[in-house]
Amino acid sequence: APAAEEAAPAAEAPAAAAAPDFDFSQLDMPALSSTMKEGKVVSWLKGEGDAVEAGEAIMVVESDKADMDVEAFEDGFIAAIITDEGESTAVGAPVALIAASEADIPALQAYAATLGGAPAAAAPAAAAPAAAKAAPKAAAAPNAAASAGGRVVVSPLSKKKGGEKGGGLDT
């Protein structure tokens, strides 16, 4: 299993809701590759209420490169599944909560309801327009540097093509 996977302690849970005052772990969407920004839960190999052991595969995640099994990092019980099968979420976002004790499952399910749902689904949608607005600004930056007398970095092939077509590097 990839070493990038990490179960966050309760102290790192979002401040939107008070974390329960008992031992549990939050399973976050792992970064399965260096270019992975979000992952899709292909399937859950364990369901809510199921006992899990450290090292046991509990879900399959589709990254930008491949489908991989994700393992539990400690013994416990799947208390709540936050990201359902077929759903995508950002790397580092909570996908499940694992209770140390079976008796803590109902409290963690209530806590999970404050983590998932509409706000989590709206966050990626809100990020898309912001990324689209940032892209034109990033594309305009080289022209601004050229007009200010800054250095423009161009590949040798681009220089050759520009020379063949009579274009300059400042256009």
Short mmCIF file of N, CA and C in Angstrom, two decimals:
data_model
loop_
_atom_site.label_atom_id
_atom_site.label_comp_id
_atom_site.label_asym_id
_atom_site.label_seq_id
_atom_site.Cartn_x
_atom_site.Cartn_y
_atom_site.Cartn_z
N ALA A 1 0.84 -1.19 0.00
CA ALA A 1 0.00 0.00 0.00
C ALA A 1 0.87 1.24 0.00
N PRO A 2 0.43 2.30 -0.67
CA PRO A 2 1.22 3.53 -0.72
C PRO A 2 1.43 4.12 0.65
N ALA A 3 2.63 4.66 0.85
CA ALA A 3 2.96 5.25 2.13
C ALA A 3 2.31 6.61 2.31
N ALA A 4 1.76 7.19 1.25
CA ALA A 4 1.17 8.53 1.34
C ALA A 4 -0.15 8.51 2.08
N GLU A 5 -0.74 7.34 2.24
CA GLU A 5 -2.01 7.26 2.95
C GLU A 5 -1.78 7.57 4.43
N GLU A 6 -2.75 8.25 5.02
CA GLU A 6 -2.57 8.63 6.41
C GLU A 6 -3.91 8.79 7.07
N ALA A 7 -4.08 8.25 8.24
CA ALA A 7 -5.30 8.44 9.00
C ALA A 7 -5.07 9.61 9.94
N ALA A 8 -5.90 10.61 9.82
CA ALA A 8 -5.72 11.81 10.63
C ALA A 8 -6.30 11.60 12.02
N PRO A 9 -5.64 12.08 13.05
CA PRO A 9 -6.20 11.98 14.39
C PRO A 9 -7.39 12.91 14.56
N ALA A 10 -8.16 12.68 15.59
CA ALA A 10 -9.37 13.46 15.83
C ALA A 10 -9.07 14.94 15.96
N ALA A 11 -7.91 15.32 16.45
CA ALA A 11 -7.58 16.73 16.63
C ALA A 11 -7.51 17.47 15.30
N GLU A 12 -7.31 16.75 14.18
CA GLU A 12 -7.21 17.40 12.89
C GLU A 12 -8.55 17.44 12.16
N ALA A 13 -9.62 17.02 12.80
CA ALA A 13 -10.93 17.04 12.18
C ALA A 13 -11.36 18.48 11.94
N PRO A 14 -12.19 18.72 10.91
CA PRO A 14 -12.62 20.07 10.60
C PRO A 14 -13.29 20.75 11.79
N ALA A 15 -13.13 22.05 11.86
CA ALA A 15 -13.66 22.81 12.98
C ALA A 15 -15.15 23.06 12.85
N ALA A 16 -15.77 22.65 11.72
CA ALA A 16 -17.18 22.90 11.49
C ALA A 16 -18.05 22.22 12.55
N ALA A 17 -17.59 21.12 13.10
CA ALA A 17 -18.34 20.41 14.12
C ALA A 17 -17.35 19.93 15.18
N ALA A 18 -17.82 19.88 16.41
CA ALA A 18 -16.95 19.42 17.49
C ALA A 18 -16.72 17.92 17.35
N ALA A 19 -15.45 17.53 17.36
CA ALA A 19 -15.11 16.12 17.25
C ALA A 19 -15.53 15.40 18.52
N PRO A 20 -16.00 14.17 18.39
CA PRO A 20 -16.38 13.40 19.58
C PRO A 20 -15.20 13.24 20.53
N ASP A 21 -15.52 13.07 21.80
CA ASP A 21 -14.49 12.99 22.84
C ASP A 21 -14.17 11.53 23.17
N PHE A 22 -13.84 10.74 22.15
CA PHE A 22 -13.41 9.37 22.33
C PHE A 22 -12.47 9.01 21.19
N ASP A 23 -11.82 7.87 21.30
CA ASP A 23 -10.80 7.48 20.33
C ASP A 23 -11.42 7.00 19.03
N PHE A 24 -11.05 7.65 17.92
CA PHE A 24 -11.45 7.22 16.59
C PHE A 24 -10.42 7.77 15.60
N SER A 25 -10.49 7.30 14.37
CA SER A 25 -9.59 7.85 13.35
C SER A 25 -10.39 8.22 12.12
N GLN A 26 -9.90 9.22 11.44
CA GLN A 26 -10.54 9.71 10.22
C GLN A 26 -9.69 9.22 9.05
N LEU A 27 -10.31 8.50 8.13
CA LEU A 27 -9.61 8.03 6.94
C LEU A 27 -9.83 9.06 5.84
N ASP A 28 -8.73 9.66 5.37
CA ASP A 28 -8.81 10.69 4.34
C ASP A 28 -8.49 10.08 2.97
N MET A 29 -8.94 10.77 1.91
CA MET A 29 -8.63 10.32 0.55
C MET A 29 -7.11 10.41 0.39
N PRO A 30 -6.47 9.28 0.12
CA PRO A 30 -5.01 9.28 0.00
C PRO A 30 -4.54 9.82 -1.35
N ALA A 31 -3.33 10.36 -1.37
CA ALA A 31 -2.69 10.75 -2.62
C ALA A 31 -1.94 9.53 -3.13
N LEU A 32 -2.48 8.87 -4.14
CA LEU A 32 -1.90 7.63 -4.64
C LEU A 32 -0.83 7.88 -5.70
N SER A 33 -0.70 9.14 -6.12
CA SER A 33 0.38 9.52 -7.03
C SER A 33 0.70 10.98 -6.78
N SER A 34 1.83 11.43 -7.28
CA SER A 34 2.25 12.81 -7.03
C SER A 34 1.39 13.82 -7.78
N THR A 35 0.67 13.38 -8.82
CA THR A 35 -0.17 14.30 -9.59
C THR A 35 -1.65 14.20 -9.23
N MET A 36 -1.99 13.31 -8.33
CA MET A 36 -3.40 13.09 -7.98
C MET A 36 -3.95 14.27 -7.19
N LYS A 37 -5.06 14.84 -7.67
CA LYS A 37 -5.74 15.95 -6.99
C LYS A 37 -7.03 15.49 -6.32
N GLU A 38 -7.67 14.48 -6.90
CA GLU A 38 -8.89 13.91 -6.32
C GLU A 38 -8.94 12.44 -6.66
N GLY A 39 -9.73 11.72 -5.89
CA GLY A 39 -9.89 10.30 -6.11
C GLY A 39 -11.35 9.92 -6.11
N LYS A 40 -11.65 8.81 -6.78
CA LYS A 40 -13.02 8.31 -6.85
C LYS A 40 -13.07 6.98 -6.12
N VAL A 41 -14.04 6.84 -5.23
CA VAL A 41 -14.22 5.57 -4.53
C VAL A 41 -14.93 4.63 -5.49
N VAL A 42 -14.19 3.62 -5.96
CA VAL A 42 -14.76 2.64 -6.89
C VAL A 42 -15.68 1.70 -6.12
N SER A 43 -15.19 1.18 -4.98
CA SER A 43 -16.01 0.29 -4.17
C SER A 43 -15.49 0.25 -2.74
N TRP A 44 -16.41 -0.01 -1.85
CA TRP A 44 -16.06 -0.24 -0.44
C TRP A 44 -16.02 -1.75 -0.24
N LEU A 45 -14.90 -2.26 0.27
CA LEU A 45 -14.76 -3.68 0.53
C LEU A 45 -15.33 -4.06 1.89
N LYS A 46 -15.54 -3.04 2.73
CA LYS A 46 -16.15 -3.21 4.05
C LYS A 46 -17.29 -2.21 4.15
N GLY A 47 -18.30 -2.54 4.93
CA GLY A 47 -19.44 -1.66 5.11
C GLY A 47 -19.47 -1.07 6.50
N GLU A 48 -20.40 -0.14 6.73
CA GLU A 48 -20.55 0.47 8.04
C GLU A 48 -20.88 -0.60 9.07
N GLY A 49 -20.18 -0.55 10.19
CA GLY A 49 -20.37 -1.52 11.26
C GLY A 49 -19.43 -2.71 11.18
N ASP A 50 -18.76 -2.89 10.06
CA ASP A 50 -17.83 -4.02 9.90
C ASP A 50 -16.54 -3.78 10.67
N ALA A 51 -16.02 -4.85 11.26
CA ALA A 51 -14.73 -4.80 11.95
C ALA A 51 -13.62 -4.81 10.91
N VAL A 52 -12.57 -4.04 11.17
CA VAL A 52 -11.40 -4.02 10.28
C VAL A 52 -10.13 -4.17 11.10
N GLU A 53 -9.12 -4.74 10.46
CA GLU A 53 -7.82 -4.90 11.10
C GLU A 53 -6.80 -4.07 10.34
N ALA A 54 -5.78 -3.60 11.03
CA ALA A 54 -4.72 -2.83 10.39
C ALA A 54 -4.13 -3.65 9.25
N GLY A 55 -3.98 -3.01 8.09
CA GLY A 55 -3.42 -3.68 6.93
C GLY A 55 -4.46 -4.34 6.03
N GLU A 56 -5.70 -4.36 6.46
CA GLU A 56 -6.77 -4.98 5.68
C GLU A 56 -7.32 -3.97 4.66
N ALA A 57 -7.50 -4.41 3.42
CA ALA A 57 -8.06 -3.54 2.38
C ALA A 57 -9.51 -3.23 2.71
N ILE A 58 -9.86 -1.92 2.68
CA ILE A 58 -11.23 -1.54 3.02
C ILE A 58 -11.97 -0.85 1.87
N MET A 59 -11.21 -0.31 0.90
CA MET A 59 -11.87 0.32 -0.25
C MET A 59 -10.93 0.31 -1.45
N VAL A 60 -11.52 0.52 -2.63
CA VAL A 60 -10.75 0.64 -3.87
C VAL A 60 -10.93 2.07 -4.36
N VAL A 61 -9.80 2.74 -4.64
CA VAL A 61 -9.82 4.13 -5.09
C VAL A 61 -9.27 4.21 -6.51
N GLU A 62 -9.97 4.97 -7.35
CA GLU A 62 -9.50 5.23 -8.71
C GLU A 62 -8.77 6.57 -8.70
N SER A 63 -7.50 6.54 -9.07
CA SER A 63 -6.72 7.78 -9.15
C SER A 63 -6.62 8.19 -10.61
N ASP A 64 -5.79 9.17 -10.88
CA ASP A 64 -5.59 9.59 -12.26
C ASP A 64 -4.77 8.57 -13.04
N LYS A 65 -4.21 7.57 -12.38
CA LYS A 65 -3.36 6.59 -13.05
C LYS A 65 -3.87 5.15 -12.96
N ALA A 66 -4.46 4.75 -11.84
CA ALA A 66 -4.86 3.35 -11.66
C ALA A 66 -5.85 3.22 -10.51
N ASP A 67 -6.44 2.02 -10.39
CA ASP A 67 -7.28 1.68 -9.25
C ASP A 67 -6.41 0.97 -8.22
N MET A 68 -6.51 1.38 -6.96
CA MET A 68 -5.68 0.78 -5.91
C MET A 68 -6.50 0.51 -4.66
N ASP A 69 -6.13 -0.56 -3.96
CA ASP A 69 -6.75 -0.85 -2.66
C ASP A 69 -6.18 0.09 -1.62
N VAL A 70 -7.04 0.52 -0.70
CA VAL A 70 -6.61 1.35 0.42
C VAL A 70 -6.84 0.53 1.68
N GLU A 71 -5.82 0.49 2.53
CA GLU A 71 -5.86 -0.33 3.73
C GLU A 71 -6.17 0.48 4.97
N ALA A 72 -6.71 -0.20 5.97
CA ALA A 72 -6.92 0.40 7.28
C ALA A 72 -5.57 0.50 7.99
N PHE A 73 -5.40 1.54 8.77
CA PHE A 73 -4.13 1.73 9.47
C PHE A 73 -4.16 1.23 10.91
N GLU A 74 -5.36 0.97 11.39
CA GLU A 74 -5.48 0.46 12.75
C GLU A 74 -6.74 -0.39 12.86
N ASP A 75 -6.80 -1.17 13.92
CA ASP A 75 -7.97 -2.00 14.16
C ASP A 75 -9.14 -1.12 14.60
N GLY A 76 -10.33 -1.56 14.27
CA GLY A 76 -11.53 -0.82 14.69
C GLY A 76 -12.74 -1.27 13.92
N PHE A 77 -13.71 -0.36 13.81
CA PHE A 77 -14.97 -0.62 13.14
C PHE A 77 -15.27 0.53 12.19
N ILE A 78 -15.71 0.22 10.97
CA ILE A 78 -16.11 1.28 10.05
C ILE A 78 -17.38 1.89 10.64
N ALA A 79 -17.27 3.08 11.16
CA ALA A 79 -18.41 3.73 11.81
C ALA A 79 -19.27 4.47 10.80
N ALA A 80 -18.62 5.16 9.87
CA ALA A 80 -19.37 5.95 8.90
C ALA A 80 -18.59 6.05 7.60
N ILE A 81 -19.30 5.88 6.50
CA ILE A 81 -18.71 6.08 5.18
C ILE A 81 -19.20 7.45 4.71
N ILE A 82 -18.26 8.36 4.50
CA ILE A 82 -18.60 9.73 4.13
C ILE A 82 -18.68 9.90 2.62
N THR A 83 -17.78 9.24 1.89
CA THR A 83 -17.77 9.31 0.43
C THR A 83 -18.25 7.97 -0.11
N ASP A 84 -19.42 7.97 -0.73
CA ASP A 84 -20.02 6.73 -1.22
C ASP A 84 -19.36 6.23 -2.50
N GLU A 85 -19.65 4.98 -2.85
CA GLU A 85 -19.13 4.40 -4.08
C GLU A 85 -19.56 5.25 -5.28
N GLY A 86 -18.61 5.47 -6.19
CA GLY A 86 -18.90 6.25 -7.38
C GLY A 86 -18.68 7.74 -7.21
N GLU A 87 -18.48 8.20 -5.98
CA GLU A 87 -18.27 9.63 -5.72
C GLU A 87 -16.78 9.95 -5.71
N SER A 88 -16.46 11.17 -6.13
CA SER A 88 -15.08 11.66 -6.10
C SER A 88 -14.95 12.72 -5.02
N THR A 89 -13.75 12.81 -4.47
CA THR A 89 -13.47 13.83 -3.48
C THR A 89 -12.00 14.21 -3.57
N ALA A 90 -11.68 15.38 -3.05
CA ALA A 90 -10.31 15.88 -3.11
C ALA A 90 -9.38 15.07 -2.21
N VAL A 91 -8.12 15.01 -2.60
CA VAL A 91 -7.11 14.36 -1.77
C VAL A 91 -7.09 15.06 -0.41
N GLY A 92 -7.08 14.28 0.65
CA GLY A 92 -7.07 14.84 2.01
C GLY A 92 -8.45 15.03 2.62
N ALA A 93 -9.50 14.91 1.83
CA ALA A 93 -10.86 15.04 2.35
C ALA A 93 -11.26 13.74 3.05
N PRO A 94 -12.05 13.84 4.12
CA PRO A 94 -12.44 12.62 4.83
C PRO A 94 -13.35 11.73 3.98
N VAL A 95 -13.08 10.42 4.00
CA VAL A 95 -13.91 9.46 3.27
C VAL A 95 -14.61 8.48 4.21
N ALA A 96 -14.07 8.31 5.42
CA ALA A 96 -14.68 7.39 6.38
C ALA A 96 -14.17 7.69 7.79
N LEU A 97 -14.92 7.23 8.78
CA LEU A 97 -14.50 7.32 10.17
C LEU A 97 -14.43 5.91 10.73
N ILE A 98 -13.37 5.64 11.47
CA ILE A 98 -13.17 4.32 12.06
C ILE A 98 -13.20 4.46 13.57
N ALA A 99 -14.12 3.75 14.21
CA ALA A 99 -14.27 3.79 15.66
C ALA A 99 -13.39 2.73 16.30
N ALA A 100 -12.81 3.06 17.44
CA ALA A 100 -12.01 2.10 18.18
C ALA A 100 -12.92 1.09 18.86
N SER A 101 -14.11 1.54 19.24
CA SER A 101 -15.07 0.69 19.94
C SER A 101 -16.38 0.64 19.17
N GLU A 102 -17.00 -0.52 19.11
CA GLU A 102 -18.26 -0.68 18.40
C GLU A 102 -19.36 0.19 19.02
N ALA A 103 -19.26 0.46 20.31
CA ALA A 103 -20.26 1.28 21.00
C ALA A 103 -20.24 2.74 20.53
N ASP A 104 -19.15 3.19 19.94
CA ASP A 104 -19.02 4.58 19.51
C ASP A 104 -19.56 4.84 18.10
N ILE A 105 -20.01 3.81 17.40
CA ILE A 105 -20.46 3.95 16.02
C ILE A 105 -21.61 4.96 15.87
N PRO A 106 -22.68 4.90 16.68
CA PRO A 106 -23.78 5.87 16.49
C PRO A 106 -23.33 7.34 16.63
N ALA A 107 -22.47 7.61 17.60
CA ALA A 107 -21.99 8.98 17.78
C ALA A 107 -21.15 9.42 16.60
N LEU A 108 -20.34 8.53 16.04
CA LEU A 108 -19.52 8.88 14.89
C LEU A 108 -20.37 9.05 13.63
N GLN A 109 -21.46 8.31 13.52
CA GLN A 109 -22.34 8.49 12.37
C GLN A 109 -22.98 9.88 12.41
N ALA A 110 -23.34 10.35 13.59
CA ALA A 110 -23.89 11.70 13.72
C ALA A 110 -22.83 12.74 13.38
N TYR A 111 -21.60 12.52 13.82
CA TYR A 111 -20.50 13.43 13.53
C TYR A 111 -20.20 13.44 12.03
N ALA A 112 -20.26 12.28 11.39
CA ALA A 112 -19.98 12.16 9.95
C ALA A 112 -20.98 12.97 9.14
N ALA A 113 -22.22 13.06 9.61
CA ALA A 113 -23.24 13.82 8.89
C ALA A 113 -22.85 15.30 8.81
N THR A 114 -22.07 15.78 9.76
CA THR A 114 -21.63 17.18 9.72
C THR A 114 -20.43 17.36 8.80
N LEU A 115 -19.72 16.27 8.47
CA LEU A 115 -18.54 16.35 7.61
C LEU A 115 -18.89 16.22 6.13
N GLY A 116 -19.84 15.35 5.81
CA GLY A 116 -20.17 15.08 4.42
C GLY A 116 -21.37 15.89 3.98
N GLY A 117 -22.00 15.41 2.92
CA GLY A 117 -23.21 16.05 2.44
C GLY A 117 -22.95 17.19 1.47
N ALA A 118 -23.88 18.13 1.39
CA ALA A 118 -23.85 19.20 0.40
C ALA A 118 -22.61 20.10 0.48
N PRO A 119 -22.16 20.53 1.67
CA PRO A 119 -20.99 21.40 1.68
C PRO A 119 -19.77 20.75 1.05
N ALA A 120 -19.54 19.48 1.29
CA ALA A 120 -18.37 18.80 0.72
C ALA A 120 -18.52 18.67 -0.78
N ALA A 121 -19.72 18.42 -1.28
CA ALA A 121 -19.94 18.28 -2.71
C ALA A 121 -19.86 19.63 -3.40
N ALA A 122 -20.23 20.71 -2.72
CA ALA A 122 -20.22 22.04 -3.31
C ALA A 122 -18.80 22.59 -3.40
N ALA A 123 -17.91 22.16 -2.54
CA ALA A 123 -16.55 22.70 -2.53
C ALA A 123 -15.82 22.45 -3.85
N PRO A 124 -15.81 21.23 -4.42
CA PRO A 124 -15.14 21.05 -5.71
C PRO A 124 -15.81 21.86 -6.82
N ALA A 125 -17.15 21.98 -6.78
CA ALA A 125 -17.84 22.76 -7.80
C ALA A 125 -17.47 24.23 -7.71
N ALA A 126 -17.29 24.74 -6.51
CA ALA A 126 -16.89 26.14 -6.33
C ALA A 126 -15.45 26.35 -6.75
N ALA A 127 -14.62 25.34 -6.61
CA ALA A 127 -13.22 25.46 -6.98
C ALA A 127 -13.04 25.49 -8.50
N ALA A 128 -13.91 24.84 -9.25
CA ALA A 128 -13.78 24.80 -10.70
C ALA A 128 -13.88 26.18 -11.34
N PRO A 129 -14.89 27.03 -11.01
CA PRO A 129 -14.92 28.36 -11.60
C PRO A 129 -13.71 29.20 -11.19
N ALA A 130 -13.25 29.05 -9.97
CA ALA A 130 -12.08 29.80 -9.53
C ALA A 130 -10.85 29.40 -10.33
N ALA A 131 -10.71 28.11 -10.63
CA ALA A 131 -9.58 27.65 -11.43
C ALA A 131 -9.71 28.16 -12.87
N ALA A 132 -10.92 28.22 -13.38
CA ALA A 132 -11.12 28.72 -14.74
C ALA A 132 -10.77 30.20 -14.83
N LYS A 133 -11.07 30.97 -13.80
CA LYS A 133 -10.73 32.39 -13.79
C LYS A 133 -9.22 32.59 -13.66
N ALA A 134 -8.55 31.71 -12.93
CA ALA A 134 -7.11 31.84 -12.73
C ALA A 134 -6.33 31.48 -13.99
N ALA A 135 -6.86 30.60 -14.82
CA ALA A 135 -6.14 30.17 -16.02
C ALA A 135 -5.88 31.32 -17.00
N PRO A 136 -6.87 32.19 -17.33
CA PRO A 136 -6.57 33.28 -18.24
C PRO A 136 -5.52 34.25 -17.67
N LYS A 137 -5.55 34.48 -16.37
CA LYS A 137 -4.56 35.36 -15.76
C LYS A 137 -3.17 34.76 -15.89
N ALA A 138 -3.05 33.45 -15.71
CA ALA A 138 -1.76 32.79 -15.82
C ALA A 138 -1.26 32.84 -17.26
N ALA A 139 -2.16 32.72 -18.23
CA ALA A 139 -1.76 32.78 -19.63
C ALA A 139 -1.32 34.19 -20.01
N ALA A 140 -1.90 35.21 -19.39
CA ALA A 140 -1.56 36.59 -19.71
C ALA A 140 -0.24 37.01 -19.08
N ALA A 141 0.21 36.32 -18.07
CA ALA A 141 1.42 36.70 -17.36
C ALA A 141 2.67 36.75 -18.25
N PRO A 142 2.92 35.80 -19.17
CA PRO A 142 4.12 35.89 -20.02
C PRO A 142 4.12 37.15 -20.88
N ASN A 143 2.96 37.54 -21.42
CA ASN A 143 2.90 38.74 -22.23
C ASN A 143 3.22 39.97 -21.40
N ALA A 144 2.77 40.00 -20.16
CA ALA A 144 3.05 41.12 -19.29
C ALA A 144 4.54 41.21 -19.01
N ALA A 145 5.20 40.07 -18.83
CA ALA A 145 6.64 40.06 -18.58
C ALA A 145 7.40 40.54 -19.81
N ALA A 146 6.93 40.17 -21.01
CA ALA A 146 7.61 40.57 -22.23
C ALA A 146 7.48 42.08 -22.45
N SER A 147 6.29 42.63 -22.17
CA SER A 147 6.10 44.06 -22.39
C SER A 147 6.86 44.88 -21.36
N ALA A 148 7.15 44.30 -20.22
CA ALA A 148 7.89 45.00 -19.18
C ALA A 148 9.40 44.82 -19.36
N GLY A 149 9.81 44.18 -20.45
CA GLY A 149 11.24 43.99 -20.70
C GLY A 149 11.79 42.76 -20.01
N GLY A 150 10.92 41.89 -19.49
CA GLY A 150 11.36 40.68 -18.81
C GLY A 150 11.76 39.62 -19.81
N ARG A 151 12.41 38.60 -19.33
CA ARG A 151 12.88 37.50 -20.18
C ARG A 151 11.73 36.55 -20.47
N VAL A 152 11.58 36.16 -21.72
CA VAL A 152 10.57 35.19 -22.11
C VAL A 152 11.29 33.88 -22.40
N VAL A 153 10.88 32.82 -21.71
CA VAL A 153 11.50 31.51 -21.89
C VAL A 153 10.73 30.76 -22.97
N VAL A 154 11.45 30.34 -24.03
CA VAL A 154 10.83 29.66 -25.16
C VAL A 154 11.69 28.46 -25.52
N SER A 155 11.04 27.38 -25.92
CA SER A 155 11.78 26.19 -26.33
C SER A 155 12.46 26.43 -27.68
N PRO A 156 13.53 25.68 -27.98
CA PRO A 156 14.19 25.83 -29.28
C PRO A 156 13.24 25.58 -30.45
N LEU A 157 12.33 24.63 -30.31
CA LEU A 157 11.38 24.35 -31.38
C LEU A 157 10.48 25.56 -31.62
N SER A 158 10.04 26.22 -30.54
CA SER A 158 9.19 27.40 -30.68
C SER A 158 9.94 28.53 -31.37
N LYS A 159 11.20 28.70 -31.03
CA LYS A 159 12.01 29.73 -31.70
C LYS A 159 12.10 29.45 -33.20
N LYS A 160 12.33 28.19 -33.55
CA LYS A 160 12.45 27.80 -34.96
C LYS A 160 11.15 28.05 -35.70
N LYS A 161 10.04 27.60 -35.11
CA LYS A 161 8.72 27.77 -35.74
C LYS A 161 8.39 29.25 -35.89
N GLY A 162 8.72 30.05 -34.87
CA GLY A 162 8.46 31.49 -34.92
C GLY A 162 9.28 32.15 -36.02
N GLY A 163 10.50 31.74 -36.18
CA GLY A 163 11.36 32.29 -37.22
C GLY A 163 10.86 31.93 -38.61
N GLU A 164 10.36 30.69 -38.76
CA GLU A 164 9.85 30.24 -40.06
C GLU A 164 8.61 31.00 -40.46
N LYS A 165 7.79 31.36 -39.51
CA LYS A 165 6.52 32.03 -39.79
C LYS A 165 6.65 33.56 -39.70
N GLY A 166 7.83 34.05 -39.36
CA GLY A 166 8.06 35.49 -39.29
C GLY A 166 7.52 36.14 -38.04
N GLY A 167 7.19 35.35 -37.05
CA GLY A 167 6.65 35.91 -35.80
C GLY A 167 7.76 36.17 -34.81
N GLY A 168 7.54 37.11 -33.94
CA GLY A 168 8.53 37.42 -32.90
C GLY A 168 8.11 36.78 -31.60
N LEU A 169 9.00 36.77 -30.63
CA LEU A 169 8.70 36.18 -29.33
C LEU A 169 7.84 37.10 -28.48
N ASP A 170 7.68 38.33 -28.85
CA ASP A 170 6.90 39.28 -28.05
C ASP A 170 5.45 39.34 -28.49
N THR A 171 5.00 38.46 -29.38
CA THR A 171 3.61 38.51 -29.85
C THR A 171 2.84 37.36 -29.32
#
